[in-house]
CSV table of C-alpha atoms and ligand atoms in Angstrom, one decimal:
chain,number,residue,atom,x,y,z
A,55,MET,CA,0.0,0.2,0.0
A,56,PRO,CA,1.8,3.2,-1.3
A,57,ARG,CA,2.3,5.7,1.8
A,58,PHE,CA,0.8,9.3,1.2
A,59,GLY,CA,0.5,8.5,-2.8
A,60,MET,CA,4.1,7.4,-2.8
A,61,ILE,CA,5.3,4.8,-5.5
A,62,PHE,CA,8.9,3.4,-4.5
A,63,LYS,CA,11.0,0.8,-3.0
A,64,SER,CA,14.5,2.0,-3.9
A,65,SER,CA,16.4,2.1,0.1
A,66,LYS,CA,17.2,5.8,-1.0
A,67,MET,CA,13.5,6.6,-0.9
A,68,GLN,CA,12.7,4.1,2.2
A,69,ARG,CA,14.9,6.5,4.3
A,70,VAL,CA,13.3,9.6,2.9
A,71,LEU,CA,10.2,7.8,4.2
A,72,GLN,CA,11.9,7.4,7.6
A,73,ILE,CA,12.9,10.4,8.0
A,74,ILE,CA,9.7,12.2,7.4
A,75,ASP,CA,8.3,9.9,10.2
A,76,ALA,CA,11.0,10.8,12.2
A,77,ILE,CA,10.5,15.0,11.6
A,78,SER,CA,6.7,15.1,11.0
A,79,ASN,CA,6.0,15.8,14.5
A,80,THR,CA,8.2,18.6,15.2
A,81,PRO,CA,7.6,22.4,15.0
A,82,THR,CA,10.8,22.6,13.3
A,83,THR,CA,11.5,23.8,9.6
A,84,VAL,CA,12.5,21.3,7.0
A,85,LEU,CA,14.2,22.4,3.5
A,86,ILE,CA,13.0,19.9,0.8
A,87,THR,CA,15.8,20.1,-2.1
A,88,GLY,CA,15.9,18.3,-5.6
A,89,GLU,CA,15.5,18.6,-9.0
A,90,THR,CA,12.3,19.3,-11.0
A,91,GLY,CA,9.9,16.4,-10.6
A,92,THR,CA,11.6,14.7,-7.7
A,93,GLY,CA,8.3,15.0,-5.7
A,94,LYS,CA,9.1,17.7,-3.4
A,95,GLU,CA,5.5,19.1,-3.5
A,96,LEU,CA,4.7,15.4,-2.1
A,97,ILE,CA,6.9,14.8,0.1
A,98,ALA,CA,6.0,18.4,1.6
A,99,GLN,CA,2.6,17.2,1.8
A,100,ALA,CA,3.5,14.1,3.5
A,101,ILE,CA,5.3,15.8,6.5
A,102,HIS,CA,2.0,17.6,7.0
A,103,LYS,CA,-0.7,14.7,6.7
A,104,ASN,CA,1.6,12.8,8.6
A,105,SER,CA,2.1,15.3,11.5
A,106,ASN,CA,-0.8,16.2,14.7
A,107,ARG,CA,-1.3,19.5,11.9
A,108,ALA,CA,-3.0,17.4,9.7
A,109,HIS,CA,-6.6,18.6,10.5
A,110,LYS,CA,-5.4,21.9,9.8
A,111,SER,CA,-4.7,24.1,6.6
A,112,PHE,CA,-1.3,23.1,4.1
A,113,VAL,CA,-1.0,26.5,2.7
A,114,ALA,CA,1.4,26.1,-0.6
A,115,ILE,CA,3.1,29.4,-1.6
A,116,ASN,CA,5.0,29.4,-5.0
A,117,CYS,CA,7.9,32.4,-4.1
A,118,GLY,CA,8.5,32.5,-7.7
A,119,ALA,CA,5.2,33.2,-9.2
A,120,ILE,CA,4.2,35.9,-8.0
A,121,PRO,CA,5.6,39.9,-8.4
A,122,SER,CA,7.0,40.9,-4.9
A,123,ASP,CA,4.8,43.3,-4.0
A,124,LEU,CA,1.8,41.6,-4.4
A,125,MET,CA,4.0,38.5,-2.8
A,126,GLU,CA,3.9,40.5,0.4
A,127,ARG,CA,0.2,41.2,0.2
A,128,GLU,CA,-0.4,37.5,-0.1
A,129,LEU,CA,1.8,36.3,3.0
A,130,PHE,CA,1.1,38.7,5.7
A,131,GLY,CA,-2.7,40.5,5.0
A,132,ASN,CA,-3.2,43.8,5.1
A,133,GLU,CA,-5.5,46.2,7.2
A,134,LYS,CA,-7.9,48.2,5.4
A,135,GLY,CA,-6.4,51.7,4.7
A,136,ALA,CA,-3.2,49.7,4.7
A,137,PHE,CA,-2.2,51.3,1.3
A,138,THR,CA,-4.0,53.0,-1.8
A,139,GLY,CA,-6.7,50.7,-2.8
A,140,ALA,CA,-7.2,48.6,0.4
A,141,TYR,CA,-10.6,49.1,0.7
A,142,HIS,CA,-11.4,46.3,3.2
A,143,LYS,CA,-9.1,44.1,5.5
A,144,ALA,CA,-7.8,41.2,4.0
A,145,ILE,CA,-6.2,38.1,5.4
A,146,GLY,CA,-3.1,36.7,4.3
A,147,LYS,CA,-1.5,33.2,4.0
A,148,LEU,CA,0.2,33.2,7.4
A,149,GLU,CA,-2.7,34.0,9.1
A,150,TYR,CA,-5.0,31.3,7.1
A,151,ALA,CA,-2.3,28.9,7.8
A,152,ASN,CA,-2.3,29.4,11.7
A,153,GLY,CA,-2.1,26.4,13.7
A,154,GLY,CA,-0.8,24.5,9.8
A,155,THR,CA,1.9,24.3,7.5
A,156,VAL,CA,3.0,26.5,4.6
A,157,PHE,CA,4.9,25.2,2.1
A,158,LEU,CA,7.5,27.6,0.2
A,159,ASP,CA,7.8,26.5,-3.0
A,160,GLU,CA,11.3,27.9,-5.2
A,161,ILE,CA,12.7,29.7,-1.6
A,162,SER,CA,15.5,30.7,-3.9
A,163,THR,CA,13.6,33.0,-5.6
A,164,LEU,CA,12.3,35.5,-2.7
A,165,ASN,CA,13.2,38.5,-2.7
A,166,PRO,CA,15.9,40.3,-0.4
A,167,TYR,CA,13.1,42.1,2.0
A,168,LEU,CA,10.9,39.2,2.2
A,169,GLN,CA,13.8,37.6,3.1
A,170,VAL,CA,14.2,39.5,6.0
A,171,LYS,CA,10.8,39.7,6.8
A,172,LEU,CA,10.2,35.8,6.6
A,173,LEU,CA,13.3,35.6,9.0
A,174,ARG,CA,11.5,37.4,11.3
A,175,VAL,CA,8.3,35.6,11.4
A,176,ILE,CA,10.0,32.2,11.7
A,177,GLN,CA,12.3,33.7,14.6
A,178,GLU,CA,9.8,35.5,16.8
A,179,LYS,CA,6.6,33.4,15.9
A,180,MET,CA,5.0,36.7,15.0
A,181,PHE,CA,4.2,39.1,12.2
A,182,GLU,CA,2.2,42.4,11.7
A,183,PRO,CA,-0.4,42.3,8.8
A,184,ILE,CA,0.5,45.2,6.4
A,185,GLY,CA,-0.5,48.2,8.3
A,186,ALA,CA,-1.3,46.6,11.2
A,187,LEU,CA,0.0,48.0,14.8
A,188,ILE,CA,-0.1,45.1,17.0
A,189,PRO,CA,1.7,41.8,16.0
A,190,MET,CA,-0.1,39.0,16.0
A,191,GLU,CA,1.2,35.6,17.3
A,192,ILE,CA,1.1,32.7,15.0
A,193,ASP,CA,2.2,28.5,15.1
A,194,ILE,CA,3.0,27.8,11.6
A,195,ARG,CA,5.6,24.8,10.4
A,196,PHE,CA,7.4,26.1,7.8
A,197,ILE,CA,8.4,23.7,4.7
A,198,ALA,CA,10.6,25.4,1.9
A,199,ALA,CA,11.8,23.8,-1.0
A,200,ALA,CA,14.3,24.8,-3.9
A,201,ASN,CA,15.2,23.1,-6.8
A,202,VAL,CA,18.6,24.3,-7.0
A,203,ASN,CA,21.6,24.3,-4.7
A,204,LEU,CA,20.5,26.9,-2.0
A,205,TYR,CA,23.9,26.9,-0.3
A,206,GLU,CA,25.6,27.8,-3.7
A,207,GLU,CA,23.1,30.5,-4.0
A,208,MET,CA,23.7,31.8,-0.3
A,209,MET,CA,27.4,31.6,-1.0
A,210,LYS,CA,27.2,34.1,-4.1
A,211,GLY,CA,25.2,36.3,-1.9
A,212,ASN,CA,21.9,35.6,-3.6
A,213,PHE,CA,20.4,34.1,-0.5
A,214,ARG,CA,20.7,35.4,3.2
A,215,GLU,CA,22.8,33.5,5.0
A,216,ASP,CA,20.4,33.4,8.4
A,217,LEU,CA,17.5,32.5,6.6
A,218,TYR,CA,19.2,30.0,4.7
A,219,TYR,CA,20.6,28.5,8.9
A,220,ARG,CA,17.4,29.0,10.1
A,221,LEU,CA,15.5,26.7,7.1
A,222,ASN,CA,18.2,24.3,6.8
A,223,VAL,CA,17.3,22.7,9.9
A,224,LEU,CA,16.3,19.8,8.8
A,225,PRO,CA,17.1,19.0,5.5
A,226,ILE,CA,15.8,16.6,3.2
A,227,GLU,CA,17.5,15.9,0.1
A,228,LEU,CA,15.4,14.3,-2.8
A,229,PRO,CA,17.9,11.7,-5.0
A,230,PRO,CA,16.8,12.1,-8.6
A,231,LEU,CA,14.8,8.9,-10.6
A,232,ARG,CA,18.6,8.1,-12.7
A,233,GLU,CA,19.5,7.3,-8.9
A,234,ARG,CA,16.8,5.3,-7.7
A,235,LYS,CA,16.3,3.1,-11.0
A,236,GLU,CA,14.9,0.4,-9.4
A,237,ASP,CA,11.6,2.7,-8.9
A,238,ILE,CA,11.3,3.5,-12.8
A,239,PRO,CA,9.4,0.0,-13.7
A,240,LEU,CA,7.6,0.5,-10.5
A,241,LEU,CA,6.7,3.9,-11.2
A,242,LEU,CA,5.7,3.2,-15.0
A,243,LYS,CA,3.2,0.1,-14.0
A,244,HIS,CA,1.0,2.9,-11.5
A,245,PHE,CA,1.0,5.6,-14.0
A,246,ILE,CA,0.3,3.0,-17.0
A,247,GLU,CA,-2.6,1.4,-15.0
A,248,GLU,CA,-3.9,5.1,-13.7
A,249,TYR,CA,-4.4,6.2,-17.5
A,250,SER,CA,-5.3,3.0,-19.0
A,251,ASN,CA,-8.3,3.4,-15.9
A,252,ARG,CA,-8.8,7.0,-16.9
A,253,TYR,CA,-8.6,6.5,-20.4
A,254,ASN,CA,-10.6,3.3,-20.3
A,255,LYS,CA,-7.4,1.6,-22.9
A,256,LYS,CA,-6.2,-1.9,-22.0
A,257,ILE,CA,-1.9,-1.9,-22.5
A,258,ALA,CA,-0.3,-5.7,-23.0
A,259,GLY,CA,2.4,-4.4,-20.7
A,260,ILE,CA,6.0,-3.3,-21.7
A,261,THR,CA,8.8,-5.1,-23.3
A,262,ASN,CA,11.9,-6.1,-21.7
A,263,LYS,CA,13.7,-4.3,-24.5
A,264,ALA,CA,11.2,-1.1,-24.2
A,265,MET,CA,11.5,-1.5,-19.9
A,266,ASN,CA,15.4,-1.5,-20.9
A,267,VAL,CA,15.7,2.1,-22.4
A,268,LEU,CA,13.5,3.4,-19.8
A,269,ILE,CA,15.7,2.4,-17.3
A,270,ASN,CA,18.1,3.9,-18.8
A,271,HIS,CA,16.9,7.0,-19.7
A,272,SER,CA,18.4,9.9,-17.6
A,273,TRP,CA,15.3,11.7,-16.5
A,274,PRO,CA,16.1,15.1,-16.4
A,275,GLY,CA,11.9,15.8,-15.6
A,276,ASN,CA,12.1,12.8,-13.3
A,277,ILE,CA,8.8,11.8,-11.9
A,278,ARG,CA,7.0,14.6,-13.7
A,279,GLU,CA,8.4,13.4,-16.6
A,280,LEU,CA,8.0,9.4,-16.5
A,281,GLN,CA,4.3,10.6,-15.6
A,282,ASN,CA,3.9,12.7,-18.7
A,283,LEU,CA,5.3,9.9,-21.0
A,284,SER,CA,3.1,7.4,-19.3
A,285,GLU,CA,-0.1,9.7,-20.1
A,286,MET,CA,1.4,10.4,-23.8
A,287,LEU,CA,2.2,6.4,-24.5
A,288,VAL,CA,-1.7,5.6,-22.9
A,289,ILE,CA,-3.4,8.3,-24.9
A,290,LEU,CA,-1.7,7.4,-28.3
A,291,TRP,CA,-1.5,3.8,-27.8
A,292,THR,CA,-4.1,1.5,-30.2
A,293,GLU,CA,-3.0,-1.8,-30.1
A,294,ASN,CA,-3.5,-5.1,-28.4
A,295,ARG,CA,0.6,-5.9,-27.6
A,296,LYS,CA,2.9,-4.7,-25.0
A,297,ILE,CA,4.9,-1.2,-25.5
A,298,ASP,CA,8.0,-2.0,-27.6
A,299,ALA,CA,11.0,0.2,-27.8
A,300,ASN,CA,10.0,1.5,-31.2
A,301,ASP,CA,7.1,2.7,-29.6
A,302,LEU,CA,8.8,5.2,-27.4
A,303,PRO,CA,9.6,9.0,-28.5
A,304,ASN,CA,12.9,9.4,-29.7
A,305,ASN,CA,13.8,11.5,-27.0
A,306,CYS,CA,14.6,7.8,-24.8
A,307,PHE,CA,16.7,6.6,-27.2
A,308,ARG,CA,19.5,8.7,-27.3
A,309,MET,CA,21.3,6.2,-24.6
A,310,ASP,CA,21.8,9.3,-22.9
A,311,ALA,CA,25.5,10.4,-24.5
A,312,LYS,CA,26.9,7.1,-23.3
A,313,ALA,CA,27.2,6.0,-27.2
A,314,PRO,CA,28.6,9.0,-29.0
A,315,PRO,CA,26.8,9.7,-32.3
A,316,THR,CA,30.2,9.0,-34.2
A,317,ILE,CA,30.3,5.4,-32.9
A,318,ASP,CA,30.2,2.5,-35.4
A,319,TYR,CA,27.5,-0.1,-35.9
A,320,ASN,CA,29.0,-3.0,-33.7
A,321,ASP,CA,30.5,-0.8,-31.0
A,322,ALA,CA,27.2,0.7,-30.5
A,323,MET,CA,25.1,-3.0,-30.5
A,324,ARG,CA,28.0,-3.9,-28.1
A,325,THR,CA,27.6,-0.9,-25.7
A,326,PHE,CA,23.7,-1.6,-25.9
A,327,GLU,CA,24.2,-5.4,-25.0
A,328,ARG,CA,26.1,-5.0,-22.1
A,329,GLU,CA,23.9,-2.3,-20.9
A,330,TYR,CA,21.3,-4.1,-21.5
A,331,ILE,CA,22.4,-7.7,-20.0
A,332,ARG,CA,24.5,-6.0,-16.9
A,333,ASN,CA,20.7,-4.2,-16.0
A,334,ILE,CA,19.3,-7.3,-15.8
A,335,LEU,CA,21.8,-9.7,-14.1
A,336,SER,CA,21.7,-6.6,-11.4
A,337,GLU,CA,18.1,-6.3,-11.5
A,338,THR,CA,18.5,-10.7,-10.5
A,339,GLY,CA,21.6,-10.3,-7.8
A,340,TRP,CA,23.5,-11.8,-10.8
A,341,ASN,CA,21.3,-15.0,-10.7
A,342,ARG,CA,22.0,-16.0,-14.8
A,343,THR,CA,19.6,-18.8,-14.7
A,344,GLU,CA,16.9,-16.4,-13.3
A,345,ALA,CA,18.5,-13.5,-15.6
A,346,ALA,CA,18.5,-15.6,-19.2
A,347,LYS,CA,15.0,-16.5,-17.9
A,348,LYS,CA,14.3,-12.6,-17.8
A,349,MET,CA,15.6,-12.0,-21.5
A,350,GLY,CA,14.1,-15.3,-22.9
A,351,ILE,CA,17.6,-16.8,-23.6
A,352,HIS,CA,19.4,-20.1,-22.6
A,353,ARG,CA,21.1,-19.6,-19.7
A,354,ASN,CA,24.7,-21.2,-21.7
A,355,THR,CA,23.7,-18.1,-24.4
A,356,LEU,CA,23.8,-15.6,-21.8
A,357,THR,CA,27.1,-17.1,-20.1
A,358,HIS,CA,28.3,-16.7,-24.0
A,359,LYS,CA,27.7,-13.5,-24.0
A,360,MET,CA,29.1,-12.1,-20.7
A,361,LYS,CA,32.4,-14.4,-21.3
A,362,GLU,CA,32.4,-12.4,-25.2
A,363,LEU,CA,31.4,-8.6,-23.5
A,364,GLU,CA,33.6,-9.1,-20.4
A,365,LEU,CA,31.0,-8.7,-18.2
A,366,ASN,CA,30.9,-9.8,-14.6
A,367,SER,CA,30.1,-8.5,-11.3
A,368,THR,CA,32.6,-6.0,-10.3
A,369,HIS,CA,32.5,-4.2,-14.0
B,783,ATP,N1,7.2,8.5,-5.2
B,783,ATP,C1,6.2,9.4,-6.5
B,783,ATP,N2,5.3,8.4,-6.6
B,783,ATP,C2,4.3,8.6,-7.3
B,783,ATP,N3,4.1,10.1,-8.0
B,783,ATP,C3,5.2,10.8,-7.6
B,783,ATP,C4,6.2,10.2,-6.6
B,783,ATP,N4,6.9,11.8,-6.6
B,783,ATP,C5,6.3,12.6,-7.3
B,783,ATP,N5,5.4,11.8,-7.7
B,783,ATP,C6,4.7,12.7,-8.8
B,783,ATP,O1,5.1,13.4,-9.8
B,783,ATP,C7,4.9,14.8,-10.2
B,783,ATP,C8,6.1,15.8,-9.6
B,783,ATP,O2,6.0,16.2,-8.5
B,783,ATP,P1,6.5,17.3,-7.3
B,783,ATP,O3,5.1,18.4,-7.6
B,783,ATP,O4,5.9,16.9,-6.0
B,783,ATP,O5,7.5,17.7,-7.8
B,783,ATP,P2,8.6,18.8,-7.5
B,783,ATP,O6,10.2,18.1,-6.4
B,783,ATP,O7,7.6,19.8,-6.5
B,783,ATP,O8,9.1,19.4,-8.8
B,783,ATP,P3,8.9,21.1,-9.0
B,783,ATP,O9,10.4,21.6,-8.6
B,783,ATP,O10,9.2,21.0,-10.7
B,783,ATP,O11,8.3,22.0,-8.6
B,783,ATP,C9,3.3,14.8,-9.2
B,783,ATP,O12,2.1,14.6,-10.0
B,783,ATP,C10,3.5,13.9,-7.8
B,783,ATP,O13,2.6,13.5,-7.9
B,784,MG,MG1,7.2,21.7,-6.6
């Protein structure tokens, strides 16, 4: 049963889930970093749902999406008459999220002025709506996310050092999909099933060859890219057979710089064969009988191929 809608089996993600369990009920600030599409928002929601704040609001704010003066109003709200055009008192997201969790997405894009204001809120657990005279006490769990290296941004002078250390009390680093390849088949199965149901299609599965290409893809857009690919394949699917490597869009075939374009045919085939066999062997813990069965070849053929390709578990 997937926890918080998260599909995984890699030890790297198991470790992340252990961290979530350990930290959910602390009031401490969390900083989630990871490439685009690695699941930062999903993790932030999981922490909230797993905490004693679950019955209160989870408010997500994308710091990069809103111009900074609007952002200040969004966050802090304002009293009536606080500025020209402020005909009404407006409740800010901080006040709205009181008792719950605020998710500050793309925190690296927060402007310096708001960085100072936010630091104060986190440190003093108080804030003033724009134009208010009396500060308001609040109880908020802050979770921030960045898909750039926030430490580097701080070193370059683009992000305040004091705020960085305030946010980075509990760091969670989400590994890119290419560093947890074991999750790829599981995620594909999950999304293909989900979209098959949604679009009312029958898909017989994925051939080993296609799976191998997908496992070796570098997935720069991570899980979102895999999700989008699954949806596209399902939508375009009209046949009653398994999805094969030729059905995949060209961008999956690049073999990701492992084979330079000038390589000759035999070398390319050798590289491909080596990668393919090595992947299946590592999936089966280097059990040749099981691996040969998966590939649909005889065990002796596999042994022969391994000798020919100089393939063993050490390289
Ligand atoms: N382990 C997982 N299992 C199932 N779905 C996942 C998993 N991780 C992420 N997803 C899905 O992948 C998509 C991208 O996740 P999310 O939006 O959390 O990524 P992100 O790191 O916030 O990306 P960005 O940096 O681009 O904002 C979402 O649709 C999310 O539901
Ligand atoms: Mg996100």
